[in-house]
Coordinates of C-alpha atoms and ligand atoms in Angstrom, one line a residue:
Chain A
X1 CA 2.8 27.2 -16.2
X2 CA 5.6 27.4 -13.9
X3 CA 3.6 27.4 -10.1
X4 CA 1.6 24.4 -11.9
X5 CA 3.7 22.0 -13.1
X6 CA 2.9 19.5 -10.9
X7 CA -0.3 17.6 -11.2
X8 CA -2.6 18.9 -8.6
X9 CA -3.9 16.4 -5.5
X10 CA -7.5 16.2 -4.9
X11 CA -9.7 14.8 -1.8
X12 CA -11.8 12.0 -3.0
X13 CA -15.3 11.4 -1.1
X14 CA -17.3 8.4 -2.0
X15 CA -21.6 7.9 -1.1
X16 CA -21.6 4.2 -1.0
X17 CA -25.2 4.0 -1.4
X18 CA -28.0 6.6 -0.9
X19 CA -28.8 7.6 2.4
X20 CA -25.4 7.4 3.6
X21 CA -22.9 10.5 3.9
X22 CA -20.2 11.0 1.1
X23 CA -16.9 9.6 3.3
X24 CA -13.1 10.8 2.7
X25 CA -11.9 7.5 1.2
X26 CA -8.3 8.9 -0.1
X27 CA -6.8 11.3 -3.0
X28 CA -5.3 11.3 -6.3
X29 CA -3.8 13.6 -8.7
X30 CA -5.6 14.7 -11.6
X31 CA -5.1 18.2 -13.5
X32 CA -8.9 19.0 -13.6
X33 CA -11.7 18.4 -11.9
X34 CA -13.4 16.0 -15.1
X35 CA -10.2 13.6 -15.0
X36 CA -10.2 13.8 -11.3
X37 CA -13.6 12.4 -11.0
X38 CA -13.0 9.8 -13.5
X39 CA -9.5 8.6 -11.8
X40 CA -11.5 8.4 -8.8
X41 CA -14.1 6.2 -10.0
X42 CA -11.5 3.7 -11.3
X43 CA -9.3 4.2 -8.1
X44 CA -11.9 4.2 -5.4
X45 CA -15.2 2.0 -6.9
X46 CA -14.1 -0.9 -9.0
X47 CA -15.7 -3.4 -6.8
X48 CA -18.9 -1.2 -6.8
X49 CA -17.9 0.7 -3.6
X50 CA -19.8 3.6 -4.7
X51 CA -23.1 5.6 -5.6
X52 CA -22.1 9.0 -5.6
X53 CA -18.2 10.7 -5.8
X54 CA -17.1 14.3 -4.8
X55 CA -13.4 15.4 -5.9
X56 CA -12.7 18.6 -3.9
X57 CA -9.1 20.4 -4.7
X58 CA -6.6 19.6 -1.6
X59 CA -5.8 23.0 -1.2
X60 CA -9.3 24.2 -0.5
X61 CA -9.5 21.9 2.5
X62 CA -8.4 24.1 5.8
X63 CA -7.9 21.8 8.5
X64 CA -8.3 22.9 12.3
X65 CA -4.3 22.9 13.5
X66 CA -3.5 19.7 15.6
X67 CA -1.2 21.0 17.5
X68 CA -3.3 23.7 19.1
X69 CA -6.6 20.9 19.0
X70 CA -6.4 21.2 23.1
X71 CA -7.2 24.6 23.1
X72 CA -9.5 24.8 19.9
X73 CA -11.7 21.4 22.0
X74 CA -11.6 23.1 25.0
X75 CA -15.0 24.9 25.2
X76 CA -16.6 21.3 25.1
X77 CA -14.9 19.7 27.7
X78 CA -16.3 20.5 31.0
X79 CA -20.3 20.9 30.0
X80 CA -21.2 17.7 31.2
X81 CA -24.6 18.9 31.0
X82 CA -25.1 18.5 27.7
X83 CA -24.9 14.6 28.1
X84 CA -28.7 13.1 28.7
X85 CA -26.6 11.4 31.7
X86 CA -26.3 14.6 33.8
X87 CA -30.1 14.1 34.2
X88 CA -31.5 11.8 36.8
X89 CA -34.6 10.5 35.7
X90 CA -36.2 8.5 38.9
X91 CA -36.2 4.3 37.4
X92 CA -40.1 4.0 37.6
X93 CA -40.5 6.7 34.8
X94 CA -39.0 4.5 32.5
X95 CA -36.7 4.7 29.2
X96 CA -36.5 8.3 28.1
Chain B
X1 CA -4.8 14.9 2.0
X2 CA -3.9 18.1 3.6
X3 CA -2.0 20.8 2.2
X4 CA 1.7 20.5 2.7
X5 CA 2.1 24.0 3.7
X6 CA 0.8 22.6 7.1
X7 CA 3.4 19.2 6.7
X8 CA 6.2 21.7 6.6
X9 CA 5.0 23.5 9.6
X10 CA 5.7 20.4 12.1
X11 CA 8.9 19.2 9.9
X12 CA 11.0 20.8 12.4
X13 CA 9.2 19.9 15.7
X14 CA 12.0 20.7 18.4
X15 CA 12.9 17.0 19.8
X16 CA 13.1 17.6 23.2
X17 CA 13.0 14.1 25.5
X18 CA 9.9 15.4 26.8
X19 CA 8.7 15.4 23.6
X20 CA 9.8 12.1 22.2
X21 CA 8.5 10.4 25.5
X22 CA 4.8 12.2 25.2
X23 CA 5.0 11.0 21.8
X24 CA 6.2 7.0 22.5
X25 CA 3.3 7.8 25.2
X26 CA 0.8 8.5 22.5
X27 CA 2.0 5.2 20.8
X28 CA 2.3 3.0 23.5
X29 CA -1.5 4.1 24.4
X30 CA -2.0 3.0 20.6
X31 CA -3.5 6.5 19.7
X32 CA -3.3 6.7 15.9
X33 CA -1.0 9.6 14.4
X34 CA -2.4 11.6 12.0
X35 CA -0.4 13.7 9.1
X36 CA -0.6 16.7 10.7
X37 CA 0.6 16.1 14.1
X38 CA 3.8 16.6 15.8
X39 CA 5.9 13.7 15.4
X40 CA 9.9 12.7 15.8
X41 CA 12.0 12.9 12.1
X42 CA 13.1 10.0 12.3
X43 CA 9.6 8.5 12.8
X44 CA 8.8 11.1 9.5
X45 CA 11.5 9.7 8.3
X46 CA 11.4 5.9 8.6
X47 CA 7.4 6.3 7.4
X48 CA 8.4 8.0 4.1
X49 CA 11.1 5.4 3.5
X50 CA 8.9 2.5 4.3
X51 CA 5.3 3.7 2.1
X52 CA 7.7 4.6 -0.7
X53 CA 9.4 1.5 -0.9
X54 CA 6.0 -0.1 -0.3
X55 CA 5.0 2.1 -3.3
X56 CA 7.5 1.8 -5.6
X57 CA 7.0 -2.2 -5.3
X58 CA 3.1 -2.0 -6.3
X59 CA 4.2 -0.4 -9.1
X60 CA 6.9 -2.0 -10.4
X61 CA 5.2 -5.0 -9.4
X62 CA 2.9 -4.5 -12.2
X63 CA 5.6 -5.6 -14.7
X64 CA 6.3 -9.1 -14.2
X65 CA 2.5 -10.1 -14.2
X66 CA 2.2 -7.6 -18.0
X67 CA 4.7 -9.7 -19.7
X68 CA 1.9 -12.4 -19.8
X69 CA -1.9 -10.6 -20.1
X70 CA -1.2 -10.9 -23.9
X71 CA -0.3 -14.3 -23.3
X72 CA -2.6 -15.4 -21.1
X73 CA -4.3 -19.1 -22.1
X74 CA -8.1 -18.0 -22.0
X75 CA -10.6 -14.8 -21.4
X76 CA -11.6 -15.5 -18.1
X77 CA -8.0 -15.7 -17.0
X78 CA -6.9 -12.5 -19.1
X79 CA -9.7 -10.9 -17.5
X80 CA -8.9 -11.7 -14.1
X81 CA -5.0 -10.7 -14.6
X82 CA -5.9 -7.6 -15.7
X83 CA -8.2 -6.6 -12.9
X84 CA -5.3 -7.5 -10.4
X85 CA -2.6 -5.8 -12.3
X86 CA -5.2 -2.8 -12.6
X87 CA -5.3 -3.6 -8.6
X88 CA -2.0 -3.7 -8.1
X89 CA -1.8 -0.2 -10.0
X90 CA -4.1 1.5 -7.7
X91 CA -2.7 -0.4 -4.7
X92 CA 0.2 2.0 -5.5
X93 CA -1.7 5.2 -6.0
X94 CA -2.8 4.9 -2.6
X95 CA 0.5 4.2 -1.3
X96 CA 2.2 7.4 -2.6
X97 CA -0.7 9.6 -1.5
X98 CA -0.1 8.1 2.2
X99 CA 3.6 8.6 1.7
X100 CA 2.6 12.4 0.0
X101 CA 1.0 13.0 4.0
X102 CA 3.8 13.1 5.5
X103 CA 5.4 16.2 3.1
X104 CA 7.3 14.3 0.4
X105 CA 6.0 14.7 -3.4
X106 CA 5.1 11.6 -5.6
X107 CA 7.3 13.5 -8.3
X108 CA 10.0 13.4 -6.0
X109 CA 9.2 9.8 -4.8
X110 CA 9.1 8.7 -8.9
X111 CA 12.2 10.3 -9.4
X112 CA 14.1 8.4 -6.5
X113 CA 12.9 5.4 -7.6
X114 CA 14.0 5.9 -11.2
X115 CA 17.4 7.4 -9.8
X116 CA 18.2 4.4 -8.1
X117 CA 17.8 5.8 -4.5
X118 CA 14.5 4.1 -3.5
X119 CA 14.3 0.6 -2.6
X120 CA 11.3 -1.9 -4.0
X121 CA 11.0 -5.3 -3.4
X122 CA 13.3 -7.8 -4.5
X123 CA 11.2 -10.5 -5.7
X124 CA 10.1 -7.7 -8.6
X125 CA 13.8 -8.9 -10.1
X126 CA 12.7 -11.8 -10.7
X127 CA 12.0 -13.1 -14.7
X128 CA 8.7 -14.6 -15.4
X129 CA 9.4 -17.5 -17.4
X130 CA 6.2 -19.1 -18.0
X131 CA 3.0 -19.0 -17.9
X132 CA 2.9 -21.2 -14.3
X133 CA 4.4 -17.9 -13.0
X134 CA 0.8 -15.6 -12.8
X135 CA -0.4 -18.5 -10.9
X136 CA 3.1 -19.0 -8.4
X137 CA 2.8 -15.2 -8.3
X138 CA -0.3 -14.8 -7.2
X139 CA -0.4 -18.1 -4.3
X140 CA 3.4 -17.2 -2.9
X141 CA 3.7 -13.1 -3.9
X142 CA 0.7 -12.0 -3.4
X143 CA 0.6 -14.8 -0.3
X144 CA 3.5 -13.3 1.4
X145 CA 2.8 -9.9 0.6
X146 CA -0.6 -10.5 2.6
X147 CA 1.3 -12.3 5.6
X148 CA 3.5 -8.7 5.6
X149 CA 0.6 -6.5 5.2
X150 CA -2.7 -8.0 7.6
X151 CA -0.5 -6.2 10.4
X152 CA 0.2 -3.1 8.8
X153 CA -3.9 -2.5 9.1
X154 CA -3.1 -1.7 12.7
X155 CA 0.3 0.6 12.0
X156 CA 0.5 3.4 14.2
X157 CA 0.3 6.3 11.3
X158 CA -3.3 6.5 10.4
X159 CA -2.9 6.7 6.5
X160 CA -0.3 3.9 6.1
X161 CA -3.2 2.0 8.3
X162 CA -5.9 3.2 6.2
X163 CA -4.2 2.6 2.7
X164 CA -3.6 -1.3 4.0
X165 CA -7.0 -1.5 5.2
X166 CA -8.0 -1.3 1.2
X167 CA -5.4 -3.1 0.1
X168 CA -5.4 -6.0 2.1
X169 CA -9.5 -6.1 1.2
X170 CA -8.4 -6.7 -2.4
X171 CA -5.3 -9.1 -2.1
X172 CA -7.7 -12.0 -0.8
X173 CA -8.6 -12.0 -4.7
X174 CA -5.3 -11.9 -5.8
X175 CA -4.4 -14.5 -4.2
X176 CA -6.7 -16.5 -4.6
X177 CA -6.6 -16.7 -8.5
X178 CA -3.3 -17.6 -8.7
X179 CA -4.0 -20.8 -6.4
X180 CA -6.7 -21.6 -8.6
X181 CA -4.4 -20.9 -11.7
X182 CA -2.3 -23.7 -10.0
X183 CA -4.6 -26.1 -9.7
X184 CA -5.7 -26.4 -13.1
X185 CA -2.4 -26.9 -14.1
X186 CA -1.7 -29.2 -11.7
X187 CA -4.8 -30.9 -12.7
X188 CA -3.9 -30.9 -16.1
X189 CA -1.2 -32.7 -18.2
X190 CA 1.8 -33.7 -17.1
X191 CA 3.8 -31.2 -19.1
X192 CA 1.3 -28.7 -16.8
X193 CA 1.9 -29.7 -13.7
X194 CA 6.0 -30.1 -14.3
X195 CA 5.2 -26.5 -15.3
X196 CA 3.7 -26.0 -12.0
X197 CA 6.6 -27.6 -10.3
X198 CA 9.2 -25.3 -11.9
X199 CA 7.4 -22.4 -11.4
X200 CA 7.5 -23.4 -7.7
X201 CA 11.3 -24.2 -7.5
X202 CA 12.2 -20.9 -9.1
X203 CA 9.6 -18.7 -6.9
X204 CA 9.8 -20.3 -3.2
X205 CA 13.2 -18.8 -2.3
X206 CA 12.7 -15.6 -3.5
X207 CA 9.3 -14.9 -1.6
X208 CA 10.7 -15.9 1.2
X209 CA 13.3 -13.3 1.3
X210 CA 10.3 -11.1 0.6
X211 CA 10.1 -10.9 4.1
X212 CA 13.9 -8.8 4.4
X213 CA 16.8 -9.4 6.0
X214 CA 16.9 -12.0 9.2
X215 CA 16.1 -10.3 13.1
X216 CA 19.8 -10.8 13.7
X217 CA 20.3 -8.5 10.3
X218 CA 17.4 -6.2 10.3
X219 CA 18.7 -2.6 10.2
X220 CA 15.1 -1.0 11.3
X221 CA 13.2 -3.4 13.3
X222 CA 13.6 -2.8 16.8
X223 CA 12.6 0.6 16.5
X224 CA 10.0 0.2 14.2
X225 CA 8.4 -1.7 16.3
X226 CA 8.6 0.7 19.7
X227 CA 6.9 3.0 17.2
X228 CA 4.6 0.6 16.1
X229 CA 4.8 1.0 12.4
X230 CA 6.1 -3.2 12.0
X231 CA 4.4 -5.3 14.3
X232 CA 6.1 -8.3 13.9
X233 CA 9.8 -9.3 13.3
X234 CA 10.7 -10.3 9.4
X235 CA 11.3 -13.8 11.1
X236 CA 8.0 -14.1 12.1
X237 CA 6.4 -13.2 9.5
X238 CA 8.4 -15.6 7.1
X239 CA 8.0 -18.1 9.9
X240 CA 4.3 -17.5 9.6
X241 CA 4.3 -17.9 5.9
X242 CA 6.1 -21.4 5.4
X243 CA 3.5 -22.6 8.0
X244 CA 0.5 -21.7 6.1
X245 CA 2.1 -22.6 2.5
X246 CA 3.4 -25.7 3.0
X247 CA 0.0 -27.3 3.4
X248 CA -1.7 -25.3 0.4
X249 CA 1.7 -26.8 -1.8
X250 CA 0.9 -30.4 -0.4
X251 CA -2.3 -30.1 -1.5
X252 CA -1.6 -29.1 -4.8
X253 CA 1.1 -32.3 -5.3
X254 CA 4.1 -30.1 -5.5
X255 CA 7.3 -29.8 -3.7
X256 CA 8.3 -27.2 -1.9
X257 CA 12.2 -27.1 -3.0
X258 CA 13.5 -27.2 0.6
X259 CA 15.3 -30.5 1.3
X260 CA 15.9 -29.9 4.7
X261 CA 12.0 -28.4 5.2
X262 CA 10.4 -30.5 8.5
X263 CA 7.8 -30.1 10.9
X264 CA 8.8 -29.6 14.1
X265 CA 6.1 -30.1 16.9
X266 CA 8.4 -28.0 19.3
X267 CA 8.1 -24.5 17.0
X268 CA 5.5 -21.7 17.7
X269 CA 5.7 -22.4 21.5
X270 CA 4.6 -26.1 21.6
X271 CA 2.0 -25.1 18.8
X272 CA 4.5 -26.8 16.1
X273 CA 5.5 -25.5 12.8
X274 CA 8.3 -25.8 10.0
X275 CA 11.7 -26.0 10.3
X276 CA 13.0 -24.8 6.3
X277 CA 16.7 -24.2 5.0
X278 CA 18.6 -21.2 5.2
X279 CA 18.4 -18.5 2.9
X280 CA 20.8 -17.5 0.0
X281 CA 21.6 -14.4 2.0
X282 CA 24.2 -13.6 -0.7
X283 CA 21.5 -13.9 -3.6
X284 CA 19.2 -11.5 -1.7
X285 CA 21.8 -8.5 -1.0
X286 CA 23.2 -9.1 -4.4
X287 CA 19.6 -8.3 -6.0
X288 CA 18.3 -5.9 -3.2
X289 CA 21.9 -3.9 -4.4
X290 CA 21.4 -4.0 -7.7
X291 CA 22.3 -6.9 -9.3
X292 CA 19.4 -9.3 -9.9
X293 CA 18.5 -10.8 -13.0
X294 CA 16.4 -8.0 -14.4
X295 CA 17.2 -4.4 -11.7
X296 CA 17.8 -3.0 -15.0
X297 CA 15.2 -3.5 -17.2
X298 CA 12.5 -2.8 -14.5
X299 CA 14.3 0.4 -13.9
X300 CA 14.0 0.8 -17.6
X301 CA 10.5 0.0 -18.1
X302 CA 9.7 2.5 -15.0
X303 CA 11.7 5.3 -17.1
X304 CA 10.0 5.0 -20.4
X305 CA 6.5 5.0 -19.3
X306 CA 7.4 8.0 -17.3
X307 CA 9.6 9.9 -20.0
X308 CA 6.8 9.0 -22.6
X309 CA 4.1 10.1 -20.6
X310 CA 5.5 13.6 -19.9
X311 CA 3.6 14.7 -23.0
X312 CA 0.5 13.9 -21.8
X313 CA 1.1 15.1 -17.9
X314 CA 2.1 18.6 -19.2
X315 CA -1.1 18.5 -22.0
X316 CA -3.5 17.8 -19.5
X317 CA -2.3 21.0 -17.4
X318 CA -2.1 22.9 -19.5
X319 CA -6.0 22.0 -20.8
X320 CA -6.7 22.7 -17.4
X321 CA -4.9 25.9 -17.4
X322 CA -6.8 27.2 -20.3
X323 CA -10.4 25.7 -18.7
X324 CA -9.7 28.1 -15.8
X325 CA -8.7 31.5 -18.1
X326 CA -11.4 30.5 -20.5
X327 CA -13.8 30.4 -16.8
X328 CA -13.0 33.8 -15.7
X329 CA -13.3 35.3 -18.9
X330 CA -16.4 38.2 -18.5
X331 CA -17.6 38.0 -21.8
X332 CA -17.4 34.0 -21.1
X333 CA -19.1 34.0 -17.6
X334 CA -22.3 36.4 -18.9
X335 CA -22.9 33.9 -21.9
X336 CA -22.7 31.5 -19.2
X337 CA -25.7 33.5 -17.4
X338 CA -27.6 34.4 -20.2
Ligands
FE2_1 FE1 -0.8 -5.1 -4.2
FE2_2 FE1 -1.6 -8.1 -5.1

């Protein structure tokens, strides 16, 4: 009981309709994963918001560290040429 | 979101002037902040005190309004006072999980509140005397409460923002059916619309010191502006308010009870708006410390439900305690297979 005394905090991710991605749309705290996913519907869809809802625990969630994000980016930032505008396509061919 | 073993890991971000300038930097080139980047205390600071206060008023704000859903005159407008109360509920949960971002627990937020230590807003002192208050409530509360939080959709700390984003989306109704609630009675009999009327006199005043303390006053404005957390002055914002209500109380046959409320073409550079009375100032620090008709009982209310739900808190852990066990248990997991 005594390192769980405190309701836990959950992610809440909401599909608003089929054939969209589930977004992060907030949290909540719940105690288990059942009242988690019911908070969340009447939290997160009372206007119909939502199709689908995934409740993950917050402290599964490992987040990239935003103080170091220069670094952890870095490998991206100077290939240019994997932009289709490194490419010079003559006009006369077209759209491509 | 985000675990606050991270949070605790920037609280003590060393605040050099280069870093508080690269910071303003980041604000002044409106970049959002996000909970897990390095940012000033007293920006942590000023955030926390601002989302839970914000909170804590959702919350209690619930109160006034449930003195009346038992009450109210017919099913459609029970129905629709219980879906904003219900609103107004959630409007709160998303509030303290902003606030819970930036390293601070909701526990420890509740308990401040019922401590005494944590501000709400004032108006949330106020009695509800009649049934002409859900509707004065929802026009001038909710109204105001709209004109303060439109802006904070563009607040610099991208939860806060978010949070408002929802919030504001949901308000529109709010509003709305307390207008409407006003116009039937102001439709109705006379003994209705002198209802109305009072309902107005009693409510005007206070939701305009909704809006805090005057510029000339304001303890946290200048710099919660350079931070971009407020994004206009409390002034502006009330001035903002009278101009858009006066009109909607004309056309509902009331008075605004201002004698000394006129338009004045020269107001709003050349644009023209309302000149209106001064403010009980007294009234508002009296209740804002304390002292308002019903500080007590809210207070009160606030500590029951939370004392009297403790049973149910600790019953649902420990359900979920004995889920887990009853999970991991072999002989449990193979009938599981089998
Ligand atoms: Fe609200
Ligand atoms: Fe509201």
């Amino acid at each position: 009981m005594s390192t769980s005394s405190v309701t836990p905090l959950w992610e809440v991710f909401i599909r608003p309709r089929n054939g969209l991605a589930h977004r992060h749309c907030g949290s909540l705290h719940a105690a288990d994963a059942q009242m988690a996913l019911q908070a969340a519907r009447d939290v997160y869809t009372r206007r119909g918001e939502g199709q689908s809802i995934w409740v993950v625990p917050s402290s599964n969630i490992v987040a990239s560290d935003p103080s170091a994000s220069a670094a952890f980016f870095d490998p991206a930032d100077d290939k240019i040429y994997r932009h289709p505008t490194f490419y010079d396509i003559p006009d006369d061919v077209g759209h491509m | 979101m985000y675990s606050q073993g991270l949070n605790e890991s920037n609280l003590a971000s060393a605040e050099t002037p280069e870093f508080l300038a690269e910071f303003q930097a980041r604000i002044d080139a409106d970049e959002k902040i996000e909970p897990n980047d390095p940012m000033p205390q007293a920006y942590r600071q000023t955030l926390i005190r601002q989302i839970g206060q914000h909170a804590h008023s959702e919350i209690v704000g619930m109160l006034p309004e449930a003195n009346w859903l038992t009450r109210a005159p017919t099913l459609r407008r029970k129905t629709a006072l219980l879906a904003k109360v219900q609103d107004e509920g959630g409007h709160g949960l998303y509030l303290y999980s902003a606030a819970e971002t930036l390293g601070i627990s909701r526990e420890q937020m509740t308990e401040e509140l019922l401590a005494g230590k944590a501000k709400y807003s004032s108006i949330f002192n106020y009695p509800t005397l009649s049934w002409a208050d859900m509707g004065a409530i929802g026009w001038l509360v909710d109204g105001a409460a709209i004109m303060n939080q439109v802006p904070l959709c563009r607040c610099s700390y991208g939860p806060y923002a978010r949070a408002m984003v929802r919030i504001c989306k949901e308000e529109s109704f709010h509003q709305r059916q307390g207008y409407e609630l006003m116009i039937s009675l102001c439709n109705g009999t006379t003994a209705q619309k002198d209802m109305a009327q009072d309902s107005l006199n009693r409510w005007w005043w206070p939701s305009l010191m909704m809006f805090g303390p005057s510029d000339s006053d304001s303890l946290h404005s200048d710099q919660s502006r350079l931070w971009k957390i407020k994004r206009f002055t409390n002034d502006e914002l009330r001035q903002k308010f009278v101009d858009a209500t006066v009109k909607q109380a004309q056309h509902l046959g009331l008075e605004i009870p201002d004698p000394q409320l006129a338009w004045n073409e020269n107001k709003n550079d050349g644009a023209g708006g309302y000149d209106f009375g001064e403010i009980d100032w007294d009234e508002f620090w009296r209740v804002v410390k304390g002292h308002g008709p019903l500080n007590r009982e809210r207070i009160a209310a606030r500590t029951k439900a939370w004392e009297e739900g403790a049973w149910v808190r600790e019953a649902a852990l420990a359900y979920a305690e004995k889920q887990k066990s009853a999970n991991t248990d072999p002989n449990n997991l193979a009938q599981k297979v089998s």
